[in-house]
PDB file of C-alpha atoms in Angstrom:
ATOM      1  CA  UNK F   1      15.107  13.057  -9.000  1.00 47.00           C
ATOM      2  CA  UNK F   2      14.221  14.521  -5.451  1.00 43.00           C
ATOM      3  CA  UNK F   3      10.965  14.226  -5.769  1.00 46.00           C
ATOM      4  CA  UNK F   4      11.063  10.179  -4.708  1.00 40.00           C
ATOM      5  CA  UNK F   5      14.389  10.393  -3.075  1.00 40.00           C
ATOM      6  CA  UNK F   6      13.258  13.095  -0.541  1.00 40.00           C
ATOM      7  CA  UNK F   7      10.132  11.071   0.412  1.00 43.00           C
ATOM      8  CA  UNK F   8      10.757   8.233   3.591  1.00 41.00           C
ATOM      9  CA  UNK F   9      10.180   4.800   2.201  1.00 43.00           C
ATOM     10  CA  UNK F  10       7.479   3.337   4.444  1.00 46.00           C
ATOM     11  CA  UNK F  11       8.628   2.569   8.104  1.00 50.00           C
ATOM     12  CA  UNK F  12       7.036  -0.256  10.355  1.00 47.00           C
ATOM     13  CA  UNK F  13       4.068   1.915  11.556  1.00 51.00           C
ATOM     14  CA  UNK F  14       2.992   3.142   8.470  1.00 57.00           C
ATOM     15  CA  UNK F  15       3.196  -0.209   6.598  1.00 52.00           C
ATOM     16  CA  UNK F  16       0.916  -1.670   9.205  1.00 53.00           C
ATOM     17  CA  UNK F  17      -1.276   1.113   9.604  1.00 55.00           C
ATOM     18  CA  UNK F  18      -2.409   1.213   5.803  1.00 55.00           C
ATOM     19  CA  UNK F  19      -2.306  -2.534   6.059  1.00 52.00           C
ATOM     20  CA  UNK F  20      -4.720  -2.783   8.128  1.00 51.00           C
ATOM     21  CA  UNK F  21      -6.945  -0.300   7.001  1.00 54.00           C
ATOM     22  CA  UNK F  22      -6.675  -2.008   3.603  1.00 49.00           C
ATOM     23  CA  UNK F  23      -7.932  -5.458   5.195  1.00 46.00           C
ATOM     24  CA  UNK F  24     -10.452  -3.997   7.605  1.00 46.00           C
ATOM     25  CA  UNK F  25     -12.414  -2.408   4.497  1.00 46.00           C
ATOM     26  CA  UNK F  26     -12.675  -4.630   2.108  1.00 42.00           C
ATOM     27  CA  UNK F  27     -13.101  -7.921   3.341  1.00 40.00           C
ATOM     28  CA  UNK F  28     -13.624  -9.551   7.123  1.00 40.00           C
ATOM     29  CA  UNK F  29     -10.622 -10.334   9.066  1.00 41.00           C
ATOM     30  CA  UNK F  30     -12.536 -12.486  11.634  1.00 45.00           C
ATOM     31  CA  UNK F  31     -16.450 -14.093  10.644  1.00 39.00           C
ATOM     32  CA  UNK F  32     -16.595 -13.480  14.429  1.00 41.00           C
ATOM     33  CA  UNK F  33     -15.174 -10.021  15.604  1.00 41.00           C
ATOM     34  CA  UNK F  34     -14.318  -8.724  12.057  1.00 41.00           C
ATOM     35  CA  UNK F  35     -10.420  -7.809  13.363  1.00 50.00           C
ATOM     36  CA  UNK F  36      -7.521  -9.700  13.622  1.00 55.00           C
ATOM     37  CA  UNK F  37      -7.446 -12.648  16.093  1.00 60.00           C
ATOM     38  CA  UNK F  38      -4.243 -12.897  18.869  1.00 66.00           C
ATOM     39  CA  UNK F  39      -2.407 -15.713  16.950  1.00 69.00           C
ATOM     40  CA  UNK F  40      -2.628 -12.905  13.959  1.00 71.00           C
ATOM     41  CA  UNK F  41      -1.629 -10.094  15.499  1.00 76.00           C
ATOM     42  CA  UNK F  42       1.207 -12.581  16.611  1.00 79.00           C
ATOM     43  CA  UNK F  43       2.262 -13.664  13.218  1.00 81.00           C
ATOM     44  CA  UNK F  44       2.118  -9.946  11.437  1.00 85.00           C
ATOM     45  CA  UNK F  45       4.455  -8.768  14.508  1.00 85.00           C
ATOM     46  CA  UNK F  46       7.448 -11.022  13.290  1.00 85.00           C
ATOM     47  CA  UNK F  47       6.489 -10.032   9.842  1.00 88.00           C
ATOM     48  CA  UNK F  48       6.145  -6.558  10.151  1.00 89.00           C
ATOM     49  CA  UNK F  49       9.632  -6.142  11.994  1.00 88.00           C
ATOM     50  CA  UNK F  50      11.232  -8.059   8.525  1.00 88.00           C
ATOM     51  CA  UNK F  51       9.465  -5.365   6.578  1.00 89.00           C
ATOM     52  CA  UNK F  52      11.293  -2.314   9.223  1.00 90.00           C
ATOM     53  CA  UNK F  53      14.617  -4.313   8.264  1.00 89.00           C
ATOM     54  CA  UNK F  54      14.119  -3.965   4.441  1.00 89.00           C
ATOM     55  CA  UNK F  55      12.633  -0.615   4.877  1.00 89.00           C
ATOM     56  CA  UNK F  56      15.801   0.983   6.560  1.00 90.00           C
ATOM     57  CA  UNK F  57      18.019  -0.152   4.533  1.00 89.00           C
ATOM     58  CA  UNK F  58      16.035   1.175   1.520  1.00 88.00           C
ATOM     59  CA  UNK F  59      15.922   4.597   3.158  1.00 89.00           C
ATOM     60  CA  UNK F  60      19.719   4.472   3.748  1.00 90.00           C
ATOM     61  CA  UNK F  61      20.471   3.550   0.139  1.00 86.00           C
ATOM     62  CA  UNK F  62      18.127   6.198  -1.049  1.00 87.00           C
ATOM     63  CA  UNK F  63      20.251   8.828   1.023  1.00 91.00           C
ATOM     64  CA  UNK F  64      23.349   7.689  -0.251  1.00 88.00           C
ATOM     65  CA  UNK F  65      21.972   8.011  -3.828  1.00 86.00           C
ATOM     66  CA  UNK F  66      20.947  12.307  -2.693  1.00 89.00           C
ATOM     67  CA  UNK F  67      24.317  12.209  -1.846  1.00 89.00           C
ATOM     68  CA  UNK F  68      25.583  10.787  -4.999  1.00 84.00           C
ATOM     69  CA  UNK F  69      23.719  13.195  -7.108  1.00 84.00           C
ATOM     70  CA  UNK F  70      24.516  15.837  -4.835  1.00 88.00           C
ATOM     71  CA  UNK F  71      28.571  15.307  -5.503  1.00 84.00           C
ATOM     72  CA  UNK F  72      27.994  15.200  -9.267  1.00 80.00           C
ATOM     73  CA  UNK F  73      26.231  18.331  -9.573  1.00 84.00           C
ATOM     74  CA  UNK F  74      29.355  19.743  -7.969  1.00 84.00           C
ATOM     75  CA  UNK F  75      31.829  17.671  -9.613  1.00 78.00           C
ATOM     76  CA  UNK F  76      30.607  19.761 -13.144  1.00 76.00           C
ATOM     77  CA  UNK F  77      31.396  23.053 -11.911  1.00 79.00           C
ATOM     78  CA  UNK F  78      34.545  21.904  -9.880  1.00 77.00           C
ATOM     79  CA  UNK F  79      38.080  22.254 -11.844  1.00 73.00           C
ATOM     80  CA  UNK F  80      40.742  21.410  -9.082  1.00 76.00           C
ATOM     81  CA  UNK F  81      42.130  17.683  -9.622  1.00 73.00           C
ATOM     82  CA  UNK F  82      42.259  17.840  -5.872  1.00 78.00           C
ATOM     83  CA  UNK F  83      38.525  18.251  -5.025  1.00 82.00           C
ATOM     84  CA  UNK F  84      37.636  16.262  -8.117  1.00 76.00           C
ATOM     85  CA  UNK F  85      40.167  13.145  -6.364  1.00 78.00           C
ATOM     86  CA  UNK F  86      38.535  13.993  -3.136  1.00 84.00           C
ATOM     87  CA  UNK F  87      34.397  13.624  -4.546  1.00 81.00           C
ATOM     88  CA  UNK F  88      35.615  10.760  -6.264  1.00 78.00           C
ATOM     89  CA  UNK F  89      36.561   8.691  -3.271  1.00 82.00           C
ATOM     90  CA  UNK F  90      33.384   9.921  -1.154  1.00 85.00           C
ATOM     91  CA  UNK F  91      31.368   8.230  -4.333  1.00 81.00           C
ATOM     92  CA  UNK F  92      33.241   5.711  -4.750  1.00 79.00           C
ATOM     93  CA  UNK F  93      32.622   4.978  -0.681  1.00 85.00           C
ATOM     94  CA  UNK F  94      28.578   5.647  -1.272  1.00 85.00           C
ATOM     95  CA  UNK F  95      28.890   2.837  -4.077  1.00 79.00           C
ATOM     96  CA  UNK F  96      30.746   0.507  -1.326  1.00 82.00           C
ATOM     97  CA  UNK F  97      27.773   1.303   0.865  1.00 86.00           C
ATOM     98  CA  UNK F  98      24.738   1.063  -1.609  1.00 81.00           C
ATOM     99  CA  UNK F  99      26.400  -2.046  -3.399  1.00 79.00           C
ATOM    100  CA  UNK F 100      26.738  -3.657   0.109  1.00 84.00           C
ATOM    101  CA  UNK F 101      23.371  -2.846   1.672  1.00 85.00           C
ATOM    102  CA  UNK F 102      21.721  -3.901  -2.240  1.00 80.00           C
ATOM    103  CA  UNK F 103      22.637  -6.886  -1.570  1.00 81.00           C
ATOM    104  CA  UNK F 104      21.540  -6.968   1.942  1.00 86.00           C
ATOM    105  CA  UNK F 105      18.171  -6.282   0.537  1.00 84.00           C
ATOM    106  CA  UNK F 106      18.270  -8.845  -2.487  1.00 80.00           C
ATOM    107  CA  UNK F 107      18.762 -11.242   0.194  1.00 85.00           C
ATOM    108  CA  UNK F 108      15.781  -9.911   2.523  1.00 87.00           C
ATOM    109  CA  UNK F 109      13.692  -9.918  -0.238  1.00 84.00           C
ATOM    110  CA  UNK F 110      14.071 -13.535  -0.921  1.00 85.00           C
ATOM    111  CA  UNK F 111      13.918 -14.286   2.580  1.00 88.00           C
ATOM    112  CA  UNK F 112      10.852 -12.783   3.039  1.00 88.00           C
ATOM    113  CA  UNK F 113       9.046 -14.658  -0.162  1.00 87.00           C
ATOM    114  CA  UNK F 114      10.226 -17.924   1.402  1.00 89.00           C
ATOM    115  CA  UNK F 115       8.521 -16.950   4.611  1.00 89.00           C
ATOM    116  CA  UNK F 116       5.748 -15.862   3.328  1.00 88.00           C
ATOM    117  CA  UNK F 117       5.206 -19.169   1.232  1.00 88.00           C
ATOM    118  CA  UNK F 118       6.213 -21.273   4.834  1.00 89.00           C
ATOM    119  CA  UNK F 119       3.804 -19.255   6.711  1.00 88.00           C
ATOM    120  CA  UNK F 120       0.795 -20.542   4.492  1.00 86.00           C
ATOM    121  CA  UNK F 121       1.800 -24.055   6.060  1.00 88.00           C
ATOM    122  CA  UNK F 122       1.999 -23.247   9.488  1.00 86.00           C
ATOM    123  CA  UNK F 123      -1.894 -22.916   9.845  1.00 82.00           C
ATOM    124  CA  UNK F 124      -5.081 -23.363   7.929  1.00 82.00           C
ATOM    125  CA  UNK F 125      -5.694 -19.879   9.962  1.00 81.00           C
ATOM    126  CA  UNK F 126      -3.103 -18.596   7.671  1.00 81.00           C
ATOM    127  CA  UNK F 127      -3.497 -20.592   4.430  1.00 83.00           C
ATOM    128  CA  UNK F 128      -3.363 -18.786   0.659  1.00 82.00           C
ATOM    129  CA  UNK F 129      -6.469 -16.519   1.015  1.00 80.00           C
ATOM    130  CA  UNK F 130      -6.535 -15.791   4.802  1.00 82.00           C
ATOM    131  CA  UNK F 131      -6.419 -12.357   6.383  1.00 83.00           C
ATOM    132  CA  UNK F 132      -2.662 -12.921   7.415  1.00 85.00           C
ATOM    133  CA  UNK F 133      -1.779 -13.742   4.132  1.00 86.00           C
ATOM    134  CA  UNK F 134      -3.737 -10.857   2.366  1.00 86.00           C
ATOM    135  CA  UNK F 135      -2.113  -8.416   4.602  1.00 86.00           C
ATOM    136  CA  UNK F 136       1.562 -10.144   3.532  1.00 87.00           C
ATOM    137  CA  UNK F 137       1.031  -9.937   0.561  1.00 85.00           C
ATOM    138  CA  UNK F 138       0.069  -6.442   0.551  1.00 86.00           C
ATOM    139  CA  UNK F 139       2.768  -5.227   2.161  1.00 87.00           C
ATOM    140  CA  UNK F 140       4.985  -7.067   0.692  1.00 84.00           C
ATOM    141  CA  UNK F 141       3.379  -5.510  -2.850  1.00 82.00           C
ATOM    142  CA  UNK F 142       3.731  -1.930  -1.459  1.00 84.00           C
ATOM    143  CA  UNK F 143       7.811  -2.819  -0.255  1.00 84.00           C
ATOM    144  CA  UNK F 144       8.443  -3.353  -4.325  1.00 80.00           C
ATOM    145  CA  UNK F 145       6.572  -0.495  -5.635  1.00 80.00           C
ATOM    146  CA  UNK F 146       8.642   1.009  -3.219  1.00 82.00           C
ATOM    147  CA  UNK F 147      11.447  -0.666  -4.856  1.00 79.00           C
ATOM    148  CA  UNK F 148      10.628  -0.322  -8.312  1.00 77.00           C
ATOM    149  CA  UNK F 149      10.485   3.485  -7.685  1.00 79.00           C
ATOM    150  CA  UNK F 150      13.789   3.479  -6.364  1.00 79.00           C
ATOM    151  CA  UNK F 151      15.437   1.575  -9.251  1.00 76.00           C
ATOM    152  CA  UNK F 152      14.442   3.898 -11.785  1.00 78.00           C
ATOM    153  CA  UNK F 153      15.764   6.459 -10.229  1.00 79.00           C
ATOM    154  CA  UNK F 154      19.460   5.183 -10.152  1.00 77.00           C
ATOM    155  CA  UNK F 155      18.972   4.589 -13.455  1.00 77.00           C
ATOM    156  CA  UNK F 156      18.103   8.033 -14.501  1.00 82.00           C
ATOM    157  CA  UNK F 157      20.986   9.046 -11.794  1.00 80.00           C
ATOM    158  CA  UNK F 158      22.806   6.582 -14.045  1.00 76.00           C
ATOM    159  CA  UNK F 159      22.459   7.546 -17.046  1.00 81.00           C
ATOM    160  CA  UNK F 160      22.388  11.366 -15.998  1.00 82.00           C
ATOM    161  CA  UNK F 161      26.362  10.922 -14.429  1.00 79.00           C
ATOM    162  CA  UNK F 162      27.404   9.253 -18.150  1.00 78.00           C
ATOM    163  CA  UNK F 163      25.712  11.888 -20.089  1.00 84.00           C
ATOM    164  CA  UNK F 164      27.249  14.971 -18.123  1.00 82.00           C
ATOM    165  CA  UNK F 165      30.615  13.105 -18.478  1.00 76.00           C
ATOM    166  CA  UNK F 166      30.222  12.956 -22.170  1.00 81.00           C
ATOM    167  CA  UNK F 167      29.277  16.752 -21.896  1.00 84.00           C
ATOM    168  CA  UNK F 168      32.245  17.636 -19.968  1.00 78.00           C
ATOM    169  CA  UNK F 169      34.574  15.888 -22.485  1.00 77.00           C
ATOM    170  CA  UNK F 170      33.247  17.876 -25.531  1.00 82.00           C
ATOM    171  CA  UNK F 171      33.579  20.952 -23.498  1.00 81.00           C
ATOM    172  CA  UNK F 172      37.012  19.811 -22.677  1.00 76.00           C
ATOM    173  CA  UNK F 173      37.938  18.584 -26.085  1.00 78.00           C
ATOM    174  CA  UNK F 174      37.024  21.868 -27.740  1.00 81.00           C
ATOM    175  CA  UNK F 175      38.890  23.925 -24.944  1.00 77.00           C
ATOM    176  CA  UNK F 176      42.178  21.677 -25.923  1.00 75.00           C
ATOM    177  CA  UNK F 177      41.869  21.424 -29.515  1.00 78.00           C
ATOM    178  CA  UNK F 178      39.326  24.248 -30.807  1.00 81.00           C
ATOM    179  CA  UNK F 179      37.248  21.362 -32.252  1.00 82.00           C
ATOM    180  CA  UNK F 180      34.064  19.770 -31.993  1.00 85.00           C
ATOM    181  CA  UNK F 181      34.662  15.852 -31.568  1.00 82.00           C
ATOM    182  CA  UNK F 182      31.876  13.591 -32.314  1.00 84.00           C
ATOM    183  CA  UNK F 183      30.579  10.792 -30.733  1.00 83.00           C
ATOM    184  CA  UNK F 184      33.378   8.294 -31.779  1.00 82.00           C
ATOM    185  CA  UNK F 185      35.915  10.982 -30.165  1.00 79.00           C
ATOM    186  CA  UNK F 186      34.110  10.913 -27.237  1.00 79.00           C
ATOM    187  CA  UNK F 187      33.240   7.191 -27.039  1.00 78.00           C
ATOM    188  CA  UNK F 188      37.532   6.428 -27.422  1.00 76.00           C
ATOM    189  CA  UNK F 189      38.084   9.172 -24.519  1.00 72.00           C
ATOM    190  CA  UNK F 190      35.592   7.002 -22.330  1.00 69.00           C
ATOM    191  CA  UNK F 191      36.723   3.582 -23.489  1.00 68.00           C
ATOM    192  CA  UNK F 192      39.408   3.647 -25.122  1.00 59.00           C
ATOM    193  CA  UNK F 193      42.972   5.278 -25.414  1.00 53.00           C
ATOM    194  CA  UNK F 194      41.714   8.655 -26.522  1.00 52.00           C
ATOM    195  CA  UNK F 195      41.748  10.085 -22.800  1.00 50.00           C
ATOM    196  CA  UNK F 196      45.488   9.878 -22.847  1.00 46.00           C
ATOM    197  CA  UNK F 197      45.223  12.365 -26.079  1.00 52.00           C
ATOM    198  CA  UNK F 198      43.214  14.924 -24.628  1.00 53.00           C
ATOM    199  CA  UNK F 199      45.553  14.897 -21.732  1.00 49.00           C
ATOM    200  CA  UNK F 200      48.750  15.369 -23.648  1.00 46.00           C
ATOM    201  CA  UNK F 201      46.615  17.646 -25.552  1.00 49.00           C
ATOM    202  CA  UNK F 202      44.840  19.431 -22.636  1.00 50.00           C
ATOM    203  CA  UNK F 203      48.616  20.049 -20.673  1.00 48.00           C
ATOM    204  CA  UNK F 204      49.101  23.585 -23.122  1.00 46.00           C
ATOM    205  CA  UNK F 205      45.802  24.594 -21.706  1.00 47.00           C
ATOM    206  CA  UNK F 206      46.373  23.314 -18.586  1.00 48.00           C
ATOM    207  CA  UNK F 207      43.213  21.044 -18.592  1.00 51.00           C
ATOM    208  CA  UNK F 208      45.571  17.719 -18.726  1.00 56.00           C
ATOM    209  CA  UNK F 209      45.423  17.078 -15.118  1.00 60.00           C
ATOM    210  CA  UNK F 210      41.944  17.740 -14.151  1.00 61.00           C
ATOM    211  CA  UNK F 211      40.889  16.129 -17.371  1.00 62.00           C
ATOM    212  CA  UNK F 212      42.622  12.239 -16.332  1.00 66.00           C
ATOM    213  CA  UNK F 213      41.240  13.508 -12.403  1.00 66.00           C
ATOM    214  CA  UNK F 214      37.809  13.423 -13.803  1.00 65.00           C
ATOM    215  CA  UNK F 215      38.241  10.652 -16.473  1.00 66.00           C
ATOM    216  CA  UNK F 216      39.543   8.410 -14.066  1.00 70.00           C
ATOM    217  CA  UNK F 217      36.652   9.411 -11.536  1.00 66.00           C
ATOM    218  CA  UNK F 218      33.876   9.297 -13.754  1.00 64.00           C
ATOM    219  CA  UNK F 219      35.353   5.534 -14.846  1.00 69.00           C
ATOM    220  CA  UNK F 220      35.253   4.124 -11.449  1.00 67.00           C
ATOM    221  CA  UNK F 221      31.891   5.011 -10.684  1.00 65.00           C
ATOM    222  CA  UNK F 222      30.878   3.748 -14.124  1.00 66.00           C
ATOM    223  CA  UNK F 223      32.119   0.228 -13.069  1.00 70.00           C
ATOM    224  CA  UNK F 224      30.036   0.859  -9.634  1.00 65.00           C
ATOM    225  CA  UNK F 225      27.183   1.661 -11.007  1.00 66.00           C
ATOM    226  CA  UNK F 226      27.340  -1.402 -13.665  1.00 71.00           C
ATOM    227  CA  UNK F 227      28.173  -3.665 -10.285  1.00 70.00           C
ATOM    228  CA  UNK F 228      25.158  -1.976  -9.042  1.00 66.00           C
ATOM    229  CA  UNK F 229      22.706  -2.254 -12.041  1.00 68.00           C
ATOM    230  CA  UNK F 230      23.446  -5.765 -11.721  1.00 72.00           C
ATOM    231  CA  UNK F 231      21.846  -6.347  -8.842  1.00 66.00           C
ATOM    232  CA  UNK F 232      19.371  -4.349  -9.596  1.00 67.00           C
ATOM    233  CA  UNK F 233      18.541  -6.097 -12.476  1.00 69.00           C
ATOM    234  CA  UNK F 234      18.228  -9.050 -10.209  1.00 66.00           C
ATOM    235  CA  UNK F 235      15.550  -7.184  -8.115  1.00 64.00           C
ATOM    236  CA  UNK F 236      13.902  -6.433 -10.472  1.00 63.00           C
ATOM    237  CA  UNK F 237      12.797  -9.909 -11.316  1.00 64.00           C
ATOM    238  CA  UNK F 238      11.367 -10.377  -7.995  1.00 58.00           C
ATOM    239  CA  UNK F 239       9.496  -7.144  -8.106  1.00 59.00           C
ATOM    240  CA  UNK F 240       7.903  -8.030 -11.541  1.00 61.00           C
ATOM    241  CA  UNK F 241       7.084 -11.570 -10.233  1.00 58.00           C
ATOM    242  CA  UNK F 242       5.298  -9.869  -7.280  1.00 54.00           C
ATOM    243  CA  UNK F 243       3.450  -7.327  -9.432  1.00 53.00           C
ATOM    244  CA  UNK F 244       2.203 -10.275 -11.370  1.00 54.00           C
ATOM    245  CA  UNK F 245       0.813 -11.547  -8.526  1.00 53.00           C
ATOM    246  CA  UNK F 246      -0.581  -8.746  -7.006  1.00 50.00           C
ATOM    247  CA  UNK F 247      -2.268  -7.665 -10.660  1.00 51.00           C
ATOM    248  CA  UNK F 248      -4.055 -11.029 -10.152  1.00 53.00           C
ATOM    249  CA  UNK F 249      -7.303  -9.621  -8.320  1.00 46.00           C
ATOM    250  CA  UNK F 250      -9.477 -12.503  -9.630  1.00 48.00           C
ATOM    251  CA  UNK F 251      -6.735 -15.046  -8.136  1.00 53.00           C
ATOM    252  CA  UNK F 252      -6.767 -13.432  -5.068  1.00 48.00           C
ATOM    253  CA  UNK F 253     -10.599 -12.803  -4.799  1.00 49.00           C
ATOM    254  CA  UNK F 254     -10.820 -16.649  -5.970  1.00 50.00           C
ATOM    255  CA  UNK F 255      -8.734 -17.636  -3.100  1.00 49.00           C
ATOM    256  CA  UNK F 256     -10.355 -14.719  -0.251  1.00 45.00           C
ATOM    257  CA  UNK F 257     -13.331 -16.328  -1.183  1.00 50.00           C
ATOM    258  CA  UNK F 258     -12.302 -20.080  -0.893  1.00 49.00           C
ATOM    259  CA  UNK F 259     -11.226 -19.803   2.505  1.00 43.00           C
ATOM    260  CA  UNK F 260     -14.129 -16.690   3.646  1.00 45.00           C
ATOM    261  CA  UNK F 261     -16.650 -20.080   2.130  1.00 49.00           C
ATOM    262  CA  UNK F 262     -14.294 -22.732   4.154  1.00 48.00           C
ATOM    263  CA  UNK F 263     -14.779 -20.946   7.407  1.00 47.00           C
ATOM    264  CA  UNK F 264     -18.210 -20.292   6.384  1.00 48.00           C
ATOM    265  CA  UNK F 265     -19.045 -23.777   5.757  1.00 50.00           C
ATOM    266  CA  UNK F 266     -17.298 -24.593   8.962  1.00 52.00           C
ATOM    267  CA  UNK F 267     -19.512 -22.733  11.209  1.00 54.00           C
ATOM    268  CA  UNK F 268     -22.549 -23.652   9.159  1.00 56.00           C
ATOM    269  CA  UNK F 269     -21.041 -27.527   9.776  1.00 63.00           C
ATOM    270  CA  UNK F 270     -20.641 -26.706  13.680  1.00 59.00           C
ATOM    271  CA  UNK F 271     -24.331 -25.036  14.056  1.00 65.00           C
ATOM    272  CA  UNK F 272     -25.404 -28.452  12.516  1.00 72.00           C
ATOM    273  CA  UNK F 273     -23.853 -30.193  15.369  1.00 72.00           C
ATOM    274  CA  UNK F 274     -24.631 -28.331  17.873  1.00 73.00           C
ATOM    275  CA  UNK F 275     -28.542 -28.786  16.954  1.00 74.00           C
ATOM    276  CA  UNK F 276     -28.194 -32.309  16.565  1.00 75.00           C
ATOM    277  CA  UNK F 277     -26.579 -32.466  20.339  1.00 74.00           C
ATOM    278  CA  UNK F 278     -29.069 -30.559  21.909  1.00 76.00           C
ATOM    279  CA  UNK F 279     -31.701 -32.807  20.300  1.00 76.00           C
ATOM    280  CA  UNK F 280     -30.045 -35.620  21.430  1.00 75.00           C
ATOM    281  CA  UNK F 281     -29.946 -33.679  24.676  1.00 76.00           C
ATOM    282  CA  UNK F 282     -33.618 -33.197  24.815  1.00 73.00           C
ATOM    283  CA  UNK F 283     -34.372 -36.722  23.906  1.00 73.00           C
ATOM    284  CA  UNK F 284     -32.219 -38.137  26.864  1.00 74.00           C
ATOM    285  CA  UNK F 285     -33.819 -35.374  28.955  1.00 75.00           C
ATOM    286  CA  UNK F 286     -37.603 -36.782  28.024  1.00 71.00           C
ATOM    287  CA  UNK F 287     -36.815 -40.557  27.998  1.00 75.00           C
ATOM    288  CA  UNK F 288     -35.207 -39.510  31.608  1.00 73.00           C
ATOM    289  CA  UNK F 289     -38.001 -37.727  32.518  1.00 71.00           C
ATOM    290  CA  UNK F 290     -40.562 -40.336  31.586  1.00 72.00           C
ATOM    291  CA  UNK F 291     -38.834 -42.981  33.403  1.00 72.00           C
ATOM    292  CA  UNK F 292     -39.235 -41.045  36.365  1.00 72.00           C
ATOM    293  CA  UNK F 293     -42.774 -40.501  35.425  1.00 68.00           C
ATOM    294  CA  UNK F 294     -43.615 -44.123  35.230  1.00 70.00           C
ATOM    295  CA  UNK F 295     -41.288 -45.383  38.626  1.00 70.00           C
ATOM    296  CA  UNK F 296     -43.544 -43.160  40.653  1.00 66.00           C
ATOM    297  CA  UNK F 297     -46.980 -44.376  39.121  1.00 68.00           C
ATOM    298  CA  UNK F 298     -45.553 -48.111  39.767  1.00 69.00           C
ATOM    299  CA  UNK F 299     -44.170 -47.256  43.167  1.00 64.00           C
ATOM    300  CA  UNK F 300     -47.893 -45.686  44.389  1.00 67.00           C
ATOM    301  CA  UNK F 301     -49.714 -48.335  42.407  1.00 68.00           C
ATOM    302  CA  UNK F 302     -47.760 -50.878  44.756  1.00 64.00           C
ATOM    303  CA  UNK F 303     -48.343 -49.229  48.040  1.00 60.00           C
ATOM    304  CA  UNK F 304     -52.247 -49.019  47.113  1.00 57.00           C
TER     305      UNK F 304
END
């Protein structure tokens, strides 16, 4: 769980730096200088800062999930309906924030395909295939890995809060009742009227209290983290779509080429020209030349 959590998603330096390196060492940026031209450097500046946007809010959503683990670790070996009413609300606020800045980033997301689609159109310098486009759609690629990474981890966070509730409620139940309850027991004391039981049942132990504190605690972050999956679920689409494209290498090596045998084909088009005007050059310079030639013999030939 920490192990992706603790690491920084990647900021605006580092998703440029390894951008560029990726570009600069596989394939030409320039048939001239072999780097990015100004009008590039231009166009990744805008796009780059888009990327910083999505970035930080990634980073901030993967805090608040730390934090959210972090509360229901303690919420298993905390027994006071006060500081179980208490973690609830701070989760239930984390929720707030990562359902609100999930969305923020569902939105970026599609916002960012759209431009990256219009930005083939600006230019044929940045058509499907060009370096500006490469390098978009790299970093655009390594934004959703990014992504992907962080959505299976609220799922196992997830799944890990439902499973130590279900734990907590056999431990519970058996503390109230000096029986094991099996997974239909447990299921009605999550969904169904079978909490109110263990209460009433719990209140000669005195586990009644902290057991609705938790019940009701553990229910509203269940409906948070459905709201949540939901979205998630809807991210994930656009993450899968990506990594289709991206996992199309002969596509894209198709398409690098195209435009690497456009620009090639260009130039080999403009040296053509250019030999063909300094013939035509050269032929105006002779025929001017030999006019010149041939005034002066006339001219002498006349005086004589």
């Amino acid at each position: 769980m920490n192990n992706l959590m603790t690491k920084s998603f990647l900021n605006y330096a580092e998703l440029k730096k390894q951008a560029l390196k990726d570009e600069t060492t596989t394939t030409a940026l320039d048939l001239e200088t072999g780097r990015h031209t100004g009008a590039d450097e231009d166009n990744l500046s805008l796009f780059f800062q888009e990327v910083s946007n999505i970035t930080t809010e990634m980073e901030s959503i993967s805090n608040l999930l730390l934090d959210l683990h972090r509360l229901n670790q303690d919420s298993k070996s905390t027994h006071s309906p006060k500081l179980l009413r208490g973690m609830a609300d701070q989760m239930d606020s984390d929720m707030a924030n990562i359902l609100r800045k999930a969305n923020i980033i569902n939105l970026q997301l599609k916002v960012l395909d759209e431009s990256n689609t219009a930005n083939r159109q600006i230019s044929p310098v940045f058509a499907e295939g060009s370096a500006v486009d490469r390098t978009r759609i790299f970093v655009t690629g390594a934004v959703r890995n990014k992504l992907r990474g962080m959505m299976n981890e609220f799922q196992e966070l997830r799944e890990r809060v439902v499973a130590d509730h279900r734990e907590g409620l056999k431990r519970r139940y058996f503390a109230a009742t000096g029986e094991l309850p099996n997974e239909e027991v447990i299921d009605g004391m999550i969904y169904g009227n079978e909490g109110e039981n263990l209460v009433l049942v719990g209140k000669k132990s005195g586990l009644g209290l902290e057991a609705e504190e938790r019940r009701r605690a553990v229910e509203e972050i269940r409906r948070s983290l459905n709201k949540l999956q939901t979205i998630f679920l809807d991210m994930a689409v656009l993450v899968e779509k990506q990594g289709e494209e991206l996992n199309d290498i002969e596509g894209h090596m198709a398409c690098a080429k195209s435009f690497v045998s456009g620009g090639t084909g260009q130039l080999a088009e403009a040296l053509r020209e250019r030999k063909k005007k300094r013939k035509r050059q050269g032929f105006l310079c002779f025929c001017a030349v030999a006019a010149a030639v041939l005034l002066v013999l006339l001219v002498l030939s006349f005086v004589e």
